[in-house]
Short mmCIF file of C-alpha atoms in Angstrom, two decimals:
data_model
loop_
_atom_site.label_atom_id
_atom_site.label_comp_id
_atom_site.label_asym_id
_atom_site.label_seq_id
_atom_site.Cartn_x
_atom_site.Cartn_y
_atom_site.Cartn_z
CA UNK A 290 -13.85 -15.47 -3.69
CA UNK A 291 -11.32 -12.86 -4.63
CA UNK A 292 -11.95 -9.27 -5.57
CA UNK A 293 -9.27 -7.98 -7.93
CA UNK A 294 -8.73 -4.40 -9.02
CA UNK A 295 -6.11 -2.49 -10.91
CA UNK A 296 -5.45 1.18 -10.29
CA UNK A 297 -3.27 3.63 -12.14
CA UNK A 298 -2.03 7.00 -10.94
CA UNK A 299 -2.23 10.12 -13.07
CA UNK A 300 0.20 13.07 -13.00
CA UNK A 301 -2.17 14.95 -10.68
CA UNK A 302 -2.34 12.01 -8.28
CA UNK A 303 1.44 11.65 -8.23
CA UNK A 304 1.88 15.40 -7.63
CA UNK A 305 -0.27 15.16 -4.49
CA UNK A 306 1.57 12.05 -3.35
CA UNK A 307 4.94 13.71 -3.88
CA UNK A 308 3.83 16.82 -1.98
CA UNK A 309 2.76 14.69 0.98
CA UNK A 310 5.98 12.65 1.03
CA UNK A 311 8.04 15.87 0.91
CA UNK A 312 5.97 17.38 3.70
CA UNK A 313 6.40 14.31 5.89
CA UNK A 314 10.00 13.27 5.15
CA UNK A 315 11.60 16.02 3.07
CA UNK A 316 13.33 15.76 -0.31
CA UNK A 317 14.85 12.55 -1.65
CA UNK A 318 18.35 13.45 -0.38
CA UNK A 319 16.98 13.77 3.15
CA UNK A 320 15.09 10.49 2.80
CA UNK A 321 18.33 8.74 1.74
CA UNK A 322 20.14 10.17 4.77
CA UNK A 323 17.39 9.04 7.15
CA UNK A 324 17.54 5.58 5.54
CA UNK A 325 21.30 5.36 6.15
CA UNK A 326 20.95 6.34 9.80
CA UNK A 327 17.75 4.54 10.77
CA UNK A 328 18.15 1.56 8.40
CA UNK A 329 15.35 -0.93 9.02
CA UNK A 330 14.18 0.50 12.35
CA UNK A 331 11.99 2.96 10.43
CA UNK A 332 10.24 0.87 7.71
CA UNK A 333 8.11 3.74 6.39
CA UNK A 334 11.17 5.61 5.15
CA UNK A 335 12.17 2.85 2.70
CA UNK A 336 8.63 2.80 1.38
CA UNK A 337 8.69 6.60 0.95
CA UNK A 338 11.95 6.20 -1.00
CA UNK A 339 10.46 3.71 -3.47
CA UNK A 340 7.35 5.88 -3.88
CA UNK A 341 9.60 8.84 -4.58
CA UNK A 342 11.50 6.89 -7.28
CA UNK A 343 8.23 5.77 -8.88
CA UNK A 344 6.82 9.30 -8.81
CA UNK A 345 10.01 10.67 -10.40
CA UNK A 346 9.59 8.11 -13.21
CA UNK A 347 5.94 9.22 -13.53
CA UNK A 348 4.81 5.60 -13.39
CA UNK A 349 3.03 4.04 -10.45
CA UNK A 350 0.62 1.12 -10.85
CA UNK A 351 -1.25 -0.80 -8.22
CA UNK A 352 -2.99 -4.16 -8.08
CA UNK A 353 -5.21 -5.09 -5.13
CA UNK A 354 -6.33 -8.63 -4.27
CA UNK A 355 -9.03 -8.74 -1.60
CA UNK A 356 -9.75 -12.10 -0.05
CA UNK A 357 -11.94 -10.86 2.83
CA UNK A 358 -15.56 -11.52 1.86
CA UNK A 359 -16.65 -8.64 4.10
CA UNK A 360 -15.59 -6.35 1.27
CA UNK A 361 -18.86 -7.30 -0.42
CA UNK A 362 -20.74 -5.52 2.40
CA UNK A 363 -18.81 -2.38 1.56
CA UNK A 364 -19.91 -2.39 -2.08
CA UNK A 365 -23.16 -0.52 -2.71
CA UNK A 366 -24.62 1.25 -5.74
CA UNK A 367 -23.83 4.67 -4.25
CA UNK A 368 -20.24 3.62 -3.59
CA UNK A 369 -19.81 2.34 -7.14
CA UNK A 370 -21.02 5.76 -8.28
CA UNK A 371 -18.17 7.29 -6.28
CA UNK A 372 -15.60 4.94 -7.86
CA UNK A 373 -16.90 5.73 -11.34
CA UNK A 374 -17.08 9.48 -10.68
CA UNK A 375 -13.52 9.58 -9.33
CA UNK A 376 -12.31 8.00 -12.57
CA UNK A 377 -13.64 10.96 -14.55
CA UNK A 378 -12.33 13.87 -12.51
CA UNK A 379 -8.99 15.12 -11.16
CA UNK A 380 -8.32 14.18 -7.50
CA UNK A 381 -10.68 15.95 -5.09
CA UNK A 382 -11.07 16.14 -1.33
CA UNK A 383 -14.08 14.36 0.15
CA UNK A 384 -15.64 17.76 0.84
CA UNK A 385 -15.35 18.81 -2.81
CA UNK A 386 -16.41 15.36 -3.94
CA UNK A 387 -19.60 15.59 -1.84
CA UNK A 388 -20.33 19.00 -3.37
CA UNK A 389 -19.82 17.72 -6.92
CA UNK A 390 -22.02 14.70 -6.26
CA UNK A 391 -24.67 16.82 -4.50
CA UNK A 392 -24.52 14.50 -1.51
CA UNK A 393 -24.16 14.95 2.22
CA UNK A 394 -20.50 15.24 3.34
CA UNK A 395 -20.80 12.68 6.15
CA UNK A 396 -22.34 10.03 3.90
CA UNK A 397 -19.64 10.50 1.27
CA UNK A 398 -16.97 10.44 4.01
CA UNK A 399 -18.41 7.15 5.34
CA UNK A 400 -18.55 5.67 1.82
CA UNK A 401 -14.96 6.63 1.00
CA UNK A 402 -13.78 5.33 4.40
CA UNK A 403 -15.57 2.00 3.93
CA UNK A 404 -13.99 1.49 0.50
CA UNK A 405 -10.57 2.65 1.66
CA UNK A 406 -10.49 0.12 4.52
CA UNK A 407 -10.25 -2.61 1.88
CA UNK A 408 -8.07 -0.54 -0.50
CA UNK A 409 -10.87 -0.42 -3.08
CA UNK A 410 -10.06 3.28 -2.90
CA UNK A 411 -6.65 4.57 -1.92
CA UNK A 412 -7.22 7.65 0.21
CA UNK A 413 -4.45 9.96 1.32
CA UNK A 414 -4.70 12.32 4.27
CA UNK A 415 -3.43 15.70 3.12
CA UNK A 416 -3.51 17.90 6.19
CA UNK A 417 -7.14 18.23 7.21
CA UNK A 418 -8.44 16.81 3.96
CA UNK A 419 -8.73 13.23 2.72
CA UNK A 420 -8.21 12.75 -1.01
CA UNK A 421 -8.91 9.48 -2.86
CA UNK A 422 -6.15 8.99 -5.45
CA UNK A 423 -5.88 7.03 -8.68
CA UNK A 424 -8.17 5.61 -11.32
CA UNK A 425 -9.69 2.15 -10.99
CA UNK A 426 -9.12 0.72 -14.46
CA UNK A 427 -10.22 -2.81 -13.82
CA UNK A 428 -12.54 -4.36 -11.26
CA UNK A 429 -13.57 -7.98 -11.10
CA UNK A 430 -14.87 -10.57 -8.67
CA UNK A 431 -13.29 -13.99 -9.12
CA UNK A 432 -14.96 -17.10 -7.77
CA UNK B 624 8.32 2.37 -12.49
CA UNK B 625 6.79 1.48 -9.15
CA UNK B 626 4.50 -1.53 -9.00
CA UNK B 627 2.37 -1.89 -5.91
CA UNK B 628 0.55 -5.10 -5.07
CA UNK B 629 -1.64 -5.38 -2.03
CA UNK B 630 -3.09 -8.62 -0.86
CA UNK B 631 -5.88 -7.94 1.65
CA UNK B 632 -6.27 -11.00 3.90
CA UNK B 633 -8.69 -9.17 6.20
CA UNK B 634 -9.33 -5.46 6.51
CA UNK B 635 -6.82 -5.52 9.40
CA UNK B 636 -4.11 -7.63 7.72
CA UNK B 637 -2.36 -7.07 4.42
CA UNK B 638 0.67 -8.25 2.52
CA UNK B 639 2.11 -5.47 0.40
CA UNK B 640 4.69 -5.44 -2.36
CA UNK B 641 6.50 -2.34 -3.55
CA UNK B 642 8.64 -3.19 -6.56
CA UNK B 643 10.74 -0.56 -8.27
CA UNK B 644 11.50 -1.64 -11.82
CA UNK B 645 14.23 -0.30 -14.10
CA UNK B 646 12.98 -1.49 -17.45
CA UNK B 647 12.24 -5.18 -16.99
CA UNK B 648 14.65 -5.54 -14.08
CA UNK B 649 13.54 -5.55 -10.46
CA UNK B 650 15.92 -3.08 -8.82
CA UNK B 651 14.43 -2.64 -5.35
CA UNK B 652 11.68 -4.43 -3.53
CA UNK B 653 9.93 -4.26 -0.17
CA UNK B 654 7.50 -7.02 0.77
CA UNK B 655 5.68 -6.33 4.04
CA UNK B 656 3.18 -8.03 6.26
CA UNK B 657 1.20 -5.35 8.05
CA UNK B 658 -1.55 -5.26 10.63
CA UNK B 659 -3.76 -2.29 11.41
CA UNK B 660 -3.98 -0.61 14.78
CA UNK B 661 -6.73 1.97 14.53
CA UNK B 662 -5.87 4.05 11.48
CA UNK B 663 -2.21 3.09 11.50
CA UNK B 664 -0.59 0.18 9.65
CA UNK B 665 2.19 -1.54 11.58
CA UNK B 666 4.79 -3.69 9.82
CA UNK B 667 5.35 -7.05 11.53
CA UNK B 668 7.62 -8.67 8.94
CA UNK B 669 9.43 -7.27 5.96
CA UNK B 670 11.69 -8.53 3.19
CA UNK B 671 13.70 -6.00 1.22
CA UNK B 672 16.92 -5.18 -0.62
CA UNK B 673 16.89 -1.39 -0.50
CA UNK B 674 20.18 -1.18 1.41
CA UNK B 675 21.76 -3.53 -1.13
CA UNK B 676 21.46 -6.65 1.04
CA UNK B 677 18.55 -9.06 0.81
CA UNK B 678 17.23 -9.69 4.29
CA UNK B 679 14.18 -10.09 6.47
CA UNK B 680 13.23 -7.82 9.37
CA UNK B 681 10.93 -8.74 12.23
CA UNK B 682 9.06 -6.12 14.26
CA UNK B 683 6.94 -6.26 17.39
CA UNK B 684 3.32 -5.10 17.45
CA UNK B 685 4.47 -1.60 18.39
CA UNK B 686 6.57 -1.40 15.25
CA UNK B 687 9.95 -1.80 17.01
CA UNK B 688 12.62 -3.72 15.11
CA UNK B 689 13.29 -7.01 16.94
CA UNK B 690 15.46 -9.03 14.58
CA UNK B 691 17.14 -9.01 11.18
CA UNK B 692 17.79 -12.27 9.35
CA UNK B 693 19.37 -13.36 6.10
CA UNK B 694 16.86 -14.07 3.39
CA UNK B 695 17.18 -14.71 -0.32
CA UNK B 696 14.60 -13.15 -2.65
CA UNK B 697 11.42 -15.09 -3.36
CA UNK B 698 8.45 -14.27 -5.54
CA UNK B 699 5.81 -12.13 -3.88
CA UNK B 700 3.25 -14.89 -4.45
CA UNK B 701 5.40 -17.23 -2.33
CA UNK B 702 5.64 -14.61 0.41
CA UNK B 703 1.83 -14.26 0.35
CA UNK B 704 1.44 -18.04 0.67
CA UNK B 705 3.85 -18.20 3.62
CA UNK B 706 2.14 -15.33 5.41
CA UNK B 707 -1.34 -16.73 4.82
CA UNK B 708 -0.15 -19.98 6.42
CA UNK B 709 1.51 -18.48 9.49
CA UNK B 710 -0.14 -15.05 9.84
CA UNK B 711 1.11 -13.35 13.03
CA UNK B 712 3.23 -16.41 13.93
CA UNK B 713 5.45 -15.51 10.97
CA UNK B 714 7.74 -13.69 13.42
CA UNK B 715 8.80 -17.00 15.04
CA UNK B 716 9.05 -19.08 11.87
CA UNK B 717 12.36 -19.86 10.16
CA UNK B 718 11.20 -18.76 6.73
CA UNK B 719 14.47 -19.70 5.01
CA UNK B 720 13.76 -23.37 5.64
CA UNK B 721 10.28 -23.35 4.11
#
């Protein structure tokens, strides 16, 4: 069994991603300098650099292939509602998402966390908030 | 354009590709094998060309760089196959000879 999904990132998603990369590592010039000094001893910095380039192009796409069957335990009707709802709205924090869905914050937090563990959702920690990013365009289970 | 591909072996083990494309051409790539420790993902093995030289890096489970080896580019699907075969033992395998 393989669960396959394709996610795209909108301008709003990329703006949040860019803000977080800048906050953590600085502007692209600083990232390049850190890369030259630290080279491969700091693998996250190279990843930040490629994300930065993709964001500057305005084009970031993601494919996820999940082989772990335990992902099926993480898929419930309520959680599919979250995936579908997130596709229709701009990126929101879990707190705002819970408000919009009229659901308890903790339950929504647990649902987003369970989906994020398998990358069904891609959640980004932005300070105190957690924001699921991107739009799931395609979702299929392959046997 | 940045293409991300994540292959989730288990919820604690992933193989990740970041491929930066200029048109149809693959300009930069990073292929990583990562394991999770709590909420943090730690890279154990990585193949990349972002400093202009294709190579492979090996890290310990604390994320410290242990070794850098020569490595010629291979398709991400091949990297996934190799990692699925060797998992955490990938750090002691001579991948160039596979």
